[in-house]
PDB file of C-alpha atoms in Angstrom:
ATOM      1  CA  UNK A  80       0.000   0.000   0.000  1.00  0.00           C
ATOM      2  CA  UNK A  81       2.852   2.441  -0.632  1.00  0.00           C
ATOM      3  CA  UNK A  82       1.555   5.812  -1.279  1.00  0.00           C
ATOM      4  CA  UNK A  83      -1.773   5.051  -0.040  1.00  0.00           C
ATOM      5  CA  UNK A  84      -2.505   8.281   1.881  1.00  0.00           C
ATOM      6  CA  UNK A  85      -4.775   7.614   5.278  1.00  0.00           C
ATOM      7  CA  UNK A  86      -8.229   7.874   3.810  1.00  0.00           C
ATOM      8  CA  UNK A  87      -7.664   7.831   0.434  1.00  0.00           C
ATOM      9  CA  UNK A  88      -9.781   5.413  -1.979  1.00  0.00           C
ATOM     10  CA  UNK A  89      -8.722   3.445  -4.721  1.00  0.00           C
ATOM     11  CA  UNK A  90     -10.008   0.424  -6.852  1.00  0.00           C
ATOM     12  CA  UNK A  91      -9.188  -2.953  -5.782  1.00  0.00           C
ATOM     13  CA  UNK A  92     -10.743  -5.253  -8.844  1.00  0.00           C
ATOM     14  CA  UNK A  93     -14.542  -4.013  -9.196  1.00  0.00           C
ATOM     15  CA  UNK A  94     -14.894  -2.490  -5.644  1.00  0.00           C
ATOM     16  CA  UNK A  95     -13.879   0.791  -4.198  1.00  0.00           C
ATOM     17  CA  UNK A  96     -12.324   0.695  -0.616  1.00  0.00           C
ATOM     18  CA  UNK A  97     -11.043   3.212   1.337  1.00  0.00           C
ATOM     19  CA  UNK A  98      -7.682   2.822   3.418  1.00  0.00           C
ATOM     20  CA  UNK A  99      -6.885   3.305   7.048  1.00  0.00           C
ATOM     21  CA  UNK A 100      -3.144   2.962   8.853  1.00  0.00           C
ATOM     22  CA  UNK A 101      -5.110   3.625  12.531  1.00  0.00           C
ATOM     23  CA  UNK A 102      -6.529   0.299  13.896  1.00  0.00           C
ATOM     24  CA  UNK A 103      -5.055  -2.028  16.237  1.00  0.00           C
ATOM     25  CA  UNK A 104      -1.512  -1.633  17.288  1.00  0.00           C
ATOM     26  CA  UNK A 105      -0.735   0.684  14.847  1.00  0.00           C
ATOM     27  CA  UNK A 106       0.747  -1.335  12.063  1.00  0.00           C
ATOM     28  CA  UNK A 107      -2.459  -2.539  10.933  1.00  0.00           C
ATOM     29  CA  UNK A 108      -4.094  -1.362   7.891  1.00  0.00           C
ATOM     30  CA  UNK A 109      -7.692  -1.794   7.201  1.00  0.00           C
ATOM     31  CA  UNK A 110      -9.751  -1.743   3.560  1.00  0.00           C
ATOM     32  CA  UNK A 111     -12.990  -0.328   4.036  1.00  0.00           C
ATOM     33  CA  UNK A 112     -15.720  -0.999   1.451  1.00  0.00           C
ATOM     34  CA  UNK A 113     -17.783   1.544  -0.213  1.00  0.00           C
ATOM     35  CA  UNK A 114     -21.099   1.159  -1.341  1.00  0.00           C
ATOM     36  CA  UNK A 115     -21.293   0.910  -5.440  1.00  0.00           C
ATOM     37  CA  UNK A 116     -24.582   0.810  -7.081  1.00  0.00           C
ATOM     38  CA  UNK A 117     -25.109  -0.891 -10.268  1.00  0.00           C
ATOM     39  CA  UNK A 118     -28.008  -0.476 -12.778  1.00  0.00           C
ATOM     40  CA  UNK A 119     -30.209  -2.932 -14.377  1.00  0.00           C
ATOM     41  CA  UNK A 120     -30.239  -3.041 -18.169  1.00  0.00           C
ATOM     42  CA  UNK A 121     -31.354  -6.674 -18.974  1.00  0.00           C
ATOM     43  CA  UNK A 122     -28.696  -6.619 -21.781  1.00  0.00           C
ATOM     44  CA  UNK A 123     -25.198  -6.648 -23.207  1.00  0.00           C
ATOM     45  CA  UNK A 124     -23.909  -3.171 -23.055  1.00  0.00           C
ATOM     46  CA  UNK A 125     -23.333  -3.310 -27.230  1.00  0.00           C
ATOM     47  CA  UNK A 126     -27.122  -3.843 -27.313  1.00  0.00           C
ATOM     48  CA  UNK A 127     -27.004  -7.928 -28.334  1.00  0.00           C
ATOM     49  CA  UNK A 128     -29.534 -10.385 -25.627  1.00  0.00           C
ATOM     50  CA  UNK A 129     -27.966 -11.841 -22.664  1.00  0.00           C
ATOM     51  CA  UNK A 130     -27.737 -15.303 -21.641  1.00  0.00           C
ATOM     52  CA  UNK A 131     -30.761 -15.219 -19.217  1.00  0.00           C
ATOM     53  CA  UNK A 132     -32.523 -12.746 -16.882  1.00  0.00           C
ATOM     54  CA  UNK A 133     -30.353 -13.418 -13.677  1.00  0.00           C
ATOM     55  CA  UNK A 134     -29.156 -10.896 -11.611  1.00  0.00           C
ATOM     56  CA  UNK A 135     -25.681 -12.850 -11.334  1.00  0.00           C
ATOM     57  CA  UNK A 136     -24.960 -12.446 -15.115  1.00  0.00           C
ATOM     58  CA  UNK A 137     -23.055  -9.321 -15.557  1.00  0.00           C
ATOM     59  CA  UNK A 138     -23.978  -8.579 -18.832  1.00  0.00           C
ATOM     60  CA  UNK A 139     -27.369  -7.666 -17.417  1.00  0.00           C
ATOM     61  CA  UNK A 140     -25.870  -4.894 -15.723  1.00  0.00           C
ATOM     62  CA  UNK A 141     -24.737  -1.110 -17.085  1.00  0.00           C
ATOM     63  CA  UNK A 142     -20.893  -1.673 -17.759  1.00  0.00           C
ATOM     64  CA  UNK A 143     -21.696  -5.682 -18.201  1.00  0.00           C
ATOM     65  CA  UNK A 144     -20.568  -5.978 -14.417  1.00  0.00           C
ATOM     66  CA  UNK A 145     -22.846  -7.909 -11.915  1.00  0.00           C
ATOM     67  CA  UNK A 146     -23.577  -6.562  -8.710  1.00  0.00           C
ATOM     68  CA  UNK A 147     -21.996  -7.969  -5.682  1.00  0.00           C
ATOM     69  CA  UNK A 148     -23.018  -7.884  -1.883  1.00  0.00           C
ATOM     70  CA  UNK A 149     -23.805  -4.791   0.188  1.00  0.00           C
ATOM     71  CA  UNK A 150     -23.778  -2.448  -3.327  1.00  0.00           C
ATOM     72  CA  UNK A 151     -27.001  -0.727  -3.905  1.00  0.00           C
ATOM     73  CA  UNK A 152     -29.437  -1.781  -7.115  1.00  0.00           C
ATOM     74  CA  UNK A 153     -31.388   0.888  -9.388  1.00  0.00           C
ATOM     75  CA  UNK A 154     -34.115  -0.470 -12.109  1.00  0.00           C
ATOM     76  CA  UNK A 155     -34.775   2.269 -14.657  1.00  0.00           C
ATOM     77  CA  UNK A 156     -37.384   2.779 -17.377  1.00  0.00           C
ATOM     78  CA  UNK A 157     -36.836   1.797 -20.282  1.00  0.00           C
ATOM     79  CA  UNK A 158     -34.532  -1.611 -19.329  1.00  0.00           C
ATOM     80  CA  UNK A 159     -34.390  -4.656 -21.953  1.00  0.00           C
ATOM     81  CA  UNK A 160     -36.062  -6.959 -19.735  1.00  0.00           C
ATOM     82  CA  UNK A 161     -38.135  -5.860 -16.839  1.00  0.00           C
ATOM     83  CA  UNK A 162     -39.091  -9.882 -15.716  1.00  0.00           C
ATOM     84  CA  UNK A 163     -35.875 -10.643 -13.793  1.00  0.00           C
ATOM     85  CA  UNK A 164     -34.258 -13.064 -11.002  1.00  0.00           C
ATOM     86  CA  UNK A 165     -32.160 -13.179  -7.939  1.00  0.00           C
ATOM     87  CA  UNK A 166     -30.093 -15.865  -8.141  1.00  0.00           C
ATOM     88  CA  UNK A 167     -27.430 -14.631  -5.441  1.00  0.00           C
ATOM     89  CA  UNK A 168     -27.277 -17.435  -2.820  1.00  0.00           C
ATOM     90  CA  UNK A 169     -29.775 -16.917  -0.323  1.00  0.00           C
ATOM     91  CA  UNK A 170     -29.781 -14.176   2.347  1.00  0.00           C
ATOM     92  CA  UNK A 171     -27.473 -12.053   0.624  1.00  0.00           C
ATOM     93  CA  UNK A 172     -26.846  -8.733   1.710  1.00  0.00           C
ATOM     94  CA  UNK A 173     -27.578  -5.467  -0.771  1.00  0.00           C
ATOM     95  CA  UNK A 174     -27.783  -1.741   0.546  1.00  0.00           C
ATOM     96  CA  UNK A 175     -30.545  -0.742  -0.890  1.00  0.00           C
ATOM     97  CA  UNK A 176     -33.070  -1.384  -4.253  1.00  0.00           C
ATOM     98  CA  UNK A 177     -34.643   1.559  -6.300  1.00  0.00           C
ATOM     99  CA  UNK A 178     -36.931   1.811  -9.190  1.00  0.00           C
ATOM    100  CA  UNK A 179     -37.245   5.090 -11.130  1.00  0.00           C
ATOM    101  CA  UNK A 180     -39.320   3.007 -13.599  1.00  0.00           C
ATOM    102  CA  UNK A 181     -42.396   0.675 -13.630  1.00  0.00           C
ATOM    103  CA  UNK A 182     -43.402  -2.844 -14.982  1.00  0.00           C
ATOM    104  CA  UNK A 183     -40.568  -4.689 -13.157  1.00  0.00           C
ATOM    105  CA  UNK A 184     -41.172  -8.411 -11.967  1.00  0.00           C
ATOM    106  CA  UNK A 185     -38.268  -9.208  -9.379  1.00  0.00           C
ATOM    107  CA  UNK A 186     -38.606 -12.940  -8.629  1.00  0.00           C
ATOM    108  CA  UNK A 187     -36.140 -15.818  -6.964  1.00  0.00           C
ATOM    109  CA  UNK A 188     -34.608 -17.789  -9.537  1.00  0.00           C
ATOM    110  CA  UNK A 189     -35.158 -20.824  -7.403  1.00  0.00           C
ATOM    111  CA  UNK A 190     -38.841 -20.989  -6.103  1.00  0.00           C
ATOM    112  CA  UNK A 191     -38.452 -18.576  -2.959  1.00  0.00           C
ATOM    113  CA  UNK A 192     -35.427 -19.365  -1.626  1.00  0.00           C
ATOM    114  CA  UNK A 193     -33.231 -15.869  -2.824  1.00  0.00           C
ATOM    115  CA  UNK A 194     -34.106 -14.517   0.283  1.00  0.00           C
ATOM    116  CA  UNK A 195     -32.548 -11.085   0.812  1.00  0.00           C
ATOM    117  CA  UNK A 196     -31.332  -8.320   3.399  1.00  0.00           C
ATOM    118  CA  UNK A 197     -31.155  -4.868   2.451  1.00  0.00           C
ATOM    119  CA  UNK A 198     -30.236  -2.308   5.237  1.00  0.00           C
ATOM    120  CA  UNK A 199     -31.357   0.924   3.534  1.00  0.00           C
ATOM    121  CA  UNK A 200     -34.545  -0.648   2.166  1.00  0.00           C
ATOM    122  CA  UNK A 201     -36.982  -0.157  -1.102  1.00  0.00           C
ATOM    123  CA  UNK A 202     -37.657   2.882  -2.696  1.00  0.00           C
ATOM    124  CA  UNK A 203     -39.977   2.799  -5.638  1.00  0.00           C
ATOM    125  CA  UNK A 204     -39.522   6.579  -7.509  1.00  0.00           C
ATOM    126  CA  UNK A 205     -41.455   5.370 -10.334  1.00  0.00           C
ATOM    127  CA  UNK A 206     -42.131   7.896 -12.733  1.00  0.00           C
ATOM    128  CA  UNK A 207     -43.177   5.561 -15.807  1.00  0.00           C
ATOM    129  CA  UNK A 208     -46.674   6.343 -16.820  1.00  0.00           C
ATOM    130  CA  UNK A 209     -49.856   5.546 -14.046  1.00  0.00           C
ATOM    131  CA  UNK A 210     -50.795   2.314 -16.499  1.00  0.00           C
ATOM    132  CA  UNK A 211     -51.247  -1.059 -14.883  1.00  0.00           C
ATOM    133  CA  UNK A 212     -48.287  -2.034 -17.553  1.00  0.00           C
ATOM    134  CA  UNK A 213     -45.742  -0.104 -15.125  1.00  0.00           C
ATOM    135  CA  UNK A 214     -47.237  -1.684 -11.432  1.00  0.00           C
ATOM    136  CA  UNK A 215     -44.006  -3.481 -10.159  1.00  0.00           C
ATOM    137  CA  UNK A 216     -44.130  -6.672  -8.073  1.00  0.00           C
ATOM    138  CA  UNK A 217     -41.336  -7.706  -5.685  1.00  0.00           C
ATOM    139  CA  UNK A 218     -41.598 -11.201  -5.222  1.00  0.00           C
ATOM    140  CA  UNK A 219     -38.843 -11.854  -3.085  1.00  0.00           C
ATOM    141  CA  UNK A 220     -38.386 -12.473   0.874  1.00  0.00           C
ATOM    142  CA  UNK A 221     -37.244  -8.953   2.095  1.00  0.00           C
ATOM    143  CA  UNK A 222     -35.222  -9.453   5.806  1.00  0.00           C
ATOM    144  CA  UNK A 223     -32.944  -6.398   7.177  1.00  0.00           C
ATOM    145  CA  UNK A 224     -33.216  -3.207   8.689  1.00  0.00           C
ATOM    146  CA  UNK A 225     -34.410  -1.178   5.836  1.00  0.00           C
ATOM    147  CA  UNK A 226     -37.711  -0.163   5.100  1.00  0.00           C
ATOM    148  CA  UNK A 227     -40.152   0.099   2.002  1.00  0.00           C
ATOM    149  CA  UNK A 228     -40.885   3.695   0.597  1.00  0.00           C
ATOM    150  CA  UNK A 229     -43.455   4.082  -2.154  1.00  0.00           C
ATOM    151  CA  UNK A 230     -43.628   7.196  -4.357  1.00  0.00           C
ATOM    152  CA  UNK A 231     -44.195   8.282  -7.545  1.00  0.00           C
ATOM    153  CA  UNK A 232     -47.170   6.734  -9.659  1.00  0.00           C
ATOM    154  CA  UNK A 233     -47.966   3.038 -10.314  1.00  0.00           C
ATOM    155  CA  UNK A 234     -48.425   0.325  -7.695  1.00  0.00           C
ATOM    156  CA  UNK A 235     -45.738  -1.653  -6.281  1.00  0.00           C
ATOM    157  CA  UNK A 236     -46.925  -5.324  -4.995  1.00  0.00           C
ATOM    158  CA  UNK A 237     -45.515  -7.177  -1.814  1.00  0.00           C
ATOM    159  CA  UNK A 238     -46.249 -10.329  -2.601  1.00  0.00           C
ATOM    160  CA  UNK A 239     -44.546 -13.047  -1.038  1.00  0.00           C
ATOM    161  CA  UNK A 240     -45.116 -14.573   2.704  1.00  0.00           C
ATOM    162  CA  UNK A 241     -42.792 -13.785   5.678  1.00  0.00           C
ATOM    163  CA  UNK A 242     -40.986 -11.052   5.240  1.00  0.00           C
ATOM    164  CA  UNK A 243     -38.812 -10.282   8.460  1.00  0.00           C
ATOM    165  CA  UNK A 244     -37.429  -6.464   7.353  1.00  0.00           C
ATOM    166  CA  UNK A 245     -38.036  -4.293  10.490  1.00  0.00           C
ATOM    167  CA  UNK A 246     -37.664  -1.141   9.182  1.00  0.00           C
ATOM    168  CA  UNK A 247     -40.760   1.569   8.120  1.00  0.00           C
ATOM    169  CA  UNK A 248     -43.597   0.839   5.143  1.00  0.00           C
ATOM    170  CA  UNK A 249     -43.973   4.093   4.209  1.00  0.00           C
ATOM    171  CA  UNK A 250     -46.338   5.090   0.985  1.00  0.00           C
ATOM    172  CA  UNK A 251     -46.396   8.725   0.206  1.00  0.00           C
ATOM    173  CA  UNK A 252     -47.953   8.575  -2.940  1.00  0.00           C
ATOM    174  CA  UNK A 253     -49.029   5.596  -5.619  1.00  0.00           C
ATOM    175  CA  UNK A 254     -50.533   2.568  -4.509  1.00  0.00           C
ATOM    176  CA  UNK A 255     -48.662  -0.181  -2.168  1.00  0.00           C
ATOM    177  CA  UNK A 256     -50.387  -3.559  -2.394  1.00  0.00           C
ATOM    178  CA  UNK A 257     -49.313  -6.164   0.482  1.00  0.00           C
ATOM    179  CA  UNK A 258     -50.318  -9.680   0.260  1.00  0.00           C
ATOM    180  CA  UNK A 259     -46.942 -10.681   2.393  1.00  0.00           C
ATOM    181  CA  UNK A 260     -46.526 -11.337   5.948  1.00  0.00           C
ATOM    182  CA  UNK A 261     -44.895  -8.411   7.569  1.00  0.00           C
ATOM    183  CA  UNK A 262     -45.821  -8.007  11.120  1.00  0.00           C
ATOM    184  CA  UNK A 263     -42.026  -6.480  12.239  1.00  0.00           C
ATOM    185  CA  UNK A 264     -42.549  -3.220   9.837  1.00  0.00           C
ATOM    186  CA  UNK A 265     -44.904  -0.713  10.924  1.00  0.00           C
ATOM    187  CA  UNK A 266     -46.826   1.373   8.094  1.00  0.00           C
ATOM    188  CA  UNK A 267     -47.122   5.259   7.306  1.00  0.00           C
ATOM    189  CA  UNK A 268     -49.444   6.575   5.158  1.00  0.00           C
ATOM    190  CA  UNK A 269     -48.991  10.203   3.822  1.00  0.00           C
ATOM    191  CA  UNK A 270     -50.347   9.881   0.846  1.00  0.00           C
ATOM    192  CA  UNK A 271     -51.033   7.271  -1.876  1.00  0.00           C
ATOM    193  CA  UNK A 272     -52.863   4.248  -1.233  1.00  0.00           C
ATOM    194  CA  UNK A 273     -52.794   1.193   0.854  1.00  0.00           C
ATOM    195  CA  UNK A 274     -54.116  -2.195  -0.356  1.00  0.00           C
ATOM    196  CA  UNK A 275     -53.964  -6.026  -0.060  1.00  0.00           C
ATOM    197  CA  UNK A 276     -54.778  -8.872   2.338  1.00  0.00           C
ATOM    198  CA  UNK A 277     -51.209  -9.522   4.024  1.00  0.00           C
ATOM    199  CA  UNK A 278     -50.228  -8.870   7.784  1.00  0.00           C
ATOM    200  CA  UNK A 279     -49.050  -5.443   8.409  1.00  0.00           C
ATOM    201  CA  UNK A 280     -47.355  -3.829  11.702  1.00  0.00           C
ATOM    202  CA  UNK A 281     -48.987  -0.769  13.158  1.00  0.00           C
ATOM    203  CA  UNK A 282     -50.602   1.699  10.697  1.00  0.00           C
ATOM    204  CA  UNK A 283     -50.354   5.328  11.169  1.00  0.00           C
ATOM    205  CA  UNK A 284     -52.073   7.179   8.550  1.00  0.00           C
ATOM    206  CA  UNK A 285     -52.210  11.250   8.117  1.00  0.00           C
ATOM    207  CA  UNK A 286     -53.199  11.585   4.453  1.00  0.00           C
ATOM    208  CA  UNK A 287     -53.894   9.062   1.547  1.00  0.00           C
ATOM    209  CA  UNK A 288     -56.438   5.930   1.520  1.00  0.00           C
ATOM    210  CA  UNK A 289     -56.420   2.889   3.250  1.00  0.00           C
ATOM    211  CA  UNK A 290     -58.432   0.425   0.952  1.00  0.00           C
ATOM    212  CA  UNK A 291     -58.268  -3.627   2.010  1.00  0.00           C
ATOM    213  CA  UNK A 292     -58.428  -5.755  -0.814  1.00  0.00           C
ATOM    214  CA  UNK A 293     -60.317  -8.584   1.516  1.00  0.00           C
ATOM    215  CA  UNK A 294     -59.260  -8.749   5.307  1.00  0.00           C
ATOM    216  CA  UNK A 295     -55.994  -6.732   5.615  1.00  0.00           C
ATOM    217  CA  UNK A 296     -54.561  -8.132   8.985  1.00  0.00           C
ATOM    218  CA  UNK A 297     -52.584  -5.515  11.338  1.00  0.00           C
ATOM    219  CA  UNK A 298     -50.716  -6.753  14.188  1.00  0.00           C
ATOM    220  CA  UNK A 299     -50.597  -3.629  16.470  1.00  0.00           C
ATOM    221  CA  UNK A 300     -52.828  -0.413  16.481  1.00  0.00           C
ATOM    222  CA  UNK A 301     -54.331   1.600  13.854  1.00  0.00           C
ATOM    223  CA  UNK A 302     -54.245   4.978  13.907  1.00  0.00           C
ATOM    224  CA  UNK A 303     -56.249   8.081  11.217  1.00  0.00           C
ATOM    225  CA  UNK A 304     -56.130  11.398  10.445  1.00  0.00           C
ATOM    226  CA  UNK A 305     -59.146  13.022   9.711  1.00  0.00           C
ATOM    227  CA  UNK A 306     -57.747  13.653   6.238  1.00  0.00           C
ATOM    228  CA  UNK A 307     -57.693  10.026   5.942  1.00  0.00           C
ATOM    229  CA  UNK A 308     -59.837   8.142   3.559  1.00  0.00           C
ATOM    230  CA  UNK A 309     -61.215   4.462   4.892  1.00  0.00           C
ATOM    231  CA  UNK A 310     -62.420   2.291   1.495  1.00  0.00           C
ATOM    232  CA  UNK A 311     -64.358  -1.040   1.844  1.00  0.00           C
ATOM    233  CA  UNK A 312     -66.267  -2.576  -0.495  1.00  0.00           C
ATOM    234  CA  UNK A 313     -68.441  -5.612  -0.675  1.00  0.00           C
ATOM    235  CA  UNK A 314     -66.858  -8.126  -3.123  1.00  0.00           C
ATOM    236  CA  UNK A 315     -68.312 -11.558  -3.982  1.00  0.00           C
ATOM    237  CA  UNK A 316     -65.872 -15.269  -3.875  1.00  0.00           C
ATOM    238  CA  UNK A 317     -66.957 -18.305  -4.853  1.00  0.00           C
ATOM    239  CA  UNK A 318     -70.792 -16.961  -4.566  1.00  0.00           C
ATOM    240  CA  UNK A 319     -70.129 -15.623  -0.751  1.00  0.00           C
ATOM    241  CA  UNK A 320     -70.317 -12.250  -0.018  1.00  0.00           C
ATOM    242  CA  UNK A 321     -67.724 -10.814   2.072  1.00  0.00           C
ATOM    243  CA  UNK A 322     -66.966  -7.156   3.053  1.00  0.00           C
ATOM    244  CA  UNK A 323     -63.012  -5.869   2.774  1.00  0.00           C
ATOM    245  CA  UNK A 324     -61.532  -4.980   6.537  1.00  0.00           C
ATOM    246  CA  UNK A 325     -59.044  -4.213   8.998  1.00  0.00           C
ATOM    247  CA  UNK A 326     -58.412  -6.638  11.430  1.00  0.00           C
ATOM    248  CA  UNK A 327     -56.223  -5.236  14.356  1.00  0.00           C
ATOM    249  CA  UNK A 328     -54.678  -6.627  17.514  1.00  0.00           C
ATOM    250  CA  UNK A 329     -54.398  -3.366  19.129  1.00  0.00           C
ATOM    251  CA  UNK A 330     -56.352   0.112  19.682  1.00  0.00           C
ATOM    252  CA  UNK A 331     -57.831   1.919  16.858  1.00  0.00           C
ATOM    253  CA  UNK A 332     -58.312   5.504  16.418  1.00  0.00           C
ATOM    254  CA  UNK A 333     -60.168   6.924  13.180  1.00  0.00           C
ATOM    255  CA  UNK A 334     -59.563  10.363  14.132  1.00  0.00           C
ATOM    256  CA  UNK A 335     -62.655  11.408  12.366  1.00  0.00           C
ATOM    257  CA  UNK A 336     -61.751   9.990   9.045  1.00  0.00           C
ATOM    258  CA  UNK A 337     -63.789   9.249   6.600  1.00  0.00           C
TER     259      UNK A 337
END
């Protein structure tokens, strides 16, 4: 590491690290990661189809180099393939996954068991058009720290059972549909809508709509605005009528919603 300045950052193969001389006993050095994010194209960067739709082939990737753990994913508009699979082994660690565009399909490549961490969470930015083309559906198990943030237009599904991430659900504006098992992440609504028939954590809502899609399960209390909008429905399966709901484990306040 001659010349390597305390605190400087360099390349070492496809990750950036920075260096320190100040651990230990003095003579140690340590190489520090830094978080790189790579972007989703679904193709070779000259253009030409890749092998498959895996997120472990780096041709899928901007600069045909695949991701590795702890960097931070983005899925843009306008990407060659949009249908795409984990296949990183499971409970590997990312930062953080972001969509500024819609229509994605992010499934395991080996029937649920991709599970993965992120510690900085979901953010869906989509600003793709408000068709039902560009809803997104995360079909992965989603464990780690980080939360799930929905803005921009479009809905973005939850779909798959048992998700263990503890940190905030937050929708601020689009739709967030849950059909997945999430008791450890409590829910904000400022805006937007939230729909499905999952388990939720506590809900806090200020703005927006809360709309079950049949019984939407919450384990902890419920909490509205008055600028809050409550929707049910009546909806008919297999010839029985049934009427969408909240069912909560805790206290509920409706704050004079409506």
């Amino acid at each position: 590491f001659s010349g390597k300045s305390q605190g400087s950052t360099f390349a070492v193969g496809n990750r950036n690290v920075t260096i320190s001389y100040t651990g230990g006993d003095g003579n140690d050095v340590v190489l520090t990661a830094l978080v790189t994010t790579r972007t989703w194209d679904g193709q070779k960067d000259d253009g030409t189809a890749s092998a498959d739709a895996n997120w472990m082939t780096k041709e899928n990737w901007v600069g045909d180099v695949a991701p590795q753990a702890n960097d931070s994913l983005v899925f843009p508009q306008n990407a060659a393939r949009n249908l795409n699979f984990n296949d990183f082994p499971n409970g590997t660690t990312f930062t953080s996954i972001t969509f500024s565009g819609g229509g994605y399909q992010l499934r395991s490549a080996n029937s649920n068991s991709n599970n993965i961490n992120l510690t900085a969470g979901i953010t869906d930015n989509n600003a793709s058009d408000n068709s039902a083309d560009n809803n997104s559906i995360f079909a992965l198990v989603i464990g780690g720290a980080g939360g799930v943030t929905k803005n921009g237009v479009g809905q973005l599904g939850l779909l798959v059972s048992n998700n263990t991430y503890t940190g905030v659900t937050t929708i601020n504006a689009g739709s967030l549909h849950i059909t997945a098992t999430q008791p450890s992440s409590p829910v904000n609504v400022t805006g937007g809508t939230l729909t499905g028939l999952g388990v939720t954590g506590a809900i806090t809502a200020n703005s927006g709509t809360v709309a079950p899609s049949l019984n939407l399960r919450v384990h902890g209390a419920v909490i509205f605005n008055s600028a809050v909008t409550y929707s049910g429905r009546f909806i008919t399966t297999d010839d029985v009528i049934e009427l969408t709901k909240l069912s909560v484990t805790g206290t509920v306040n409706l704050g004079n919603s409506t």
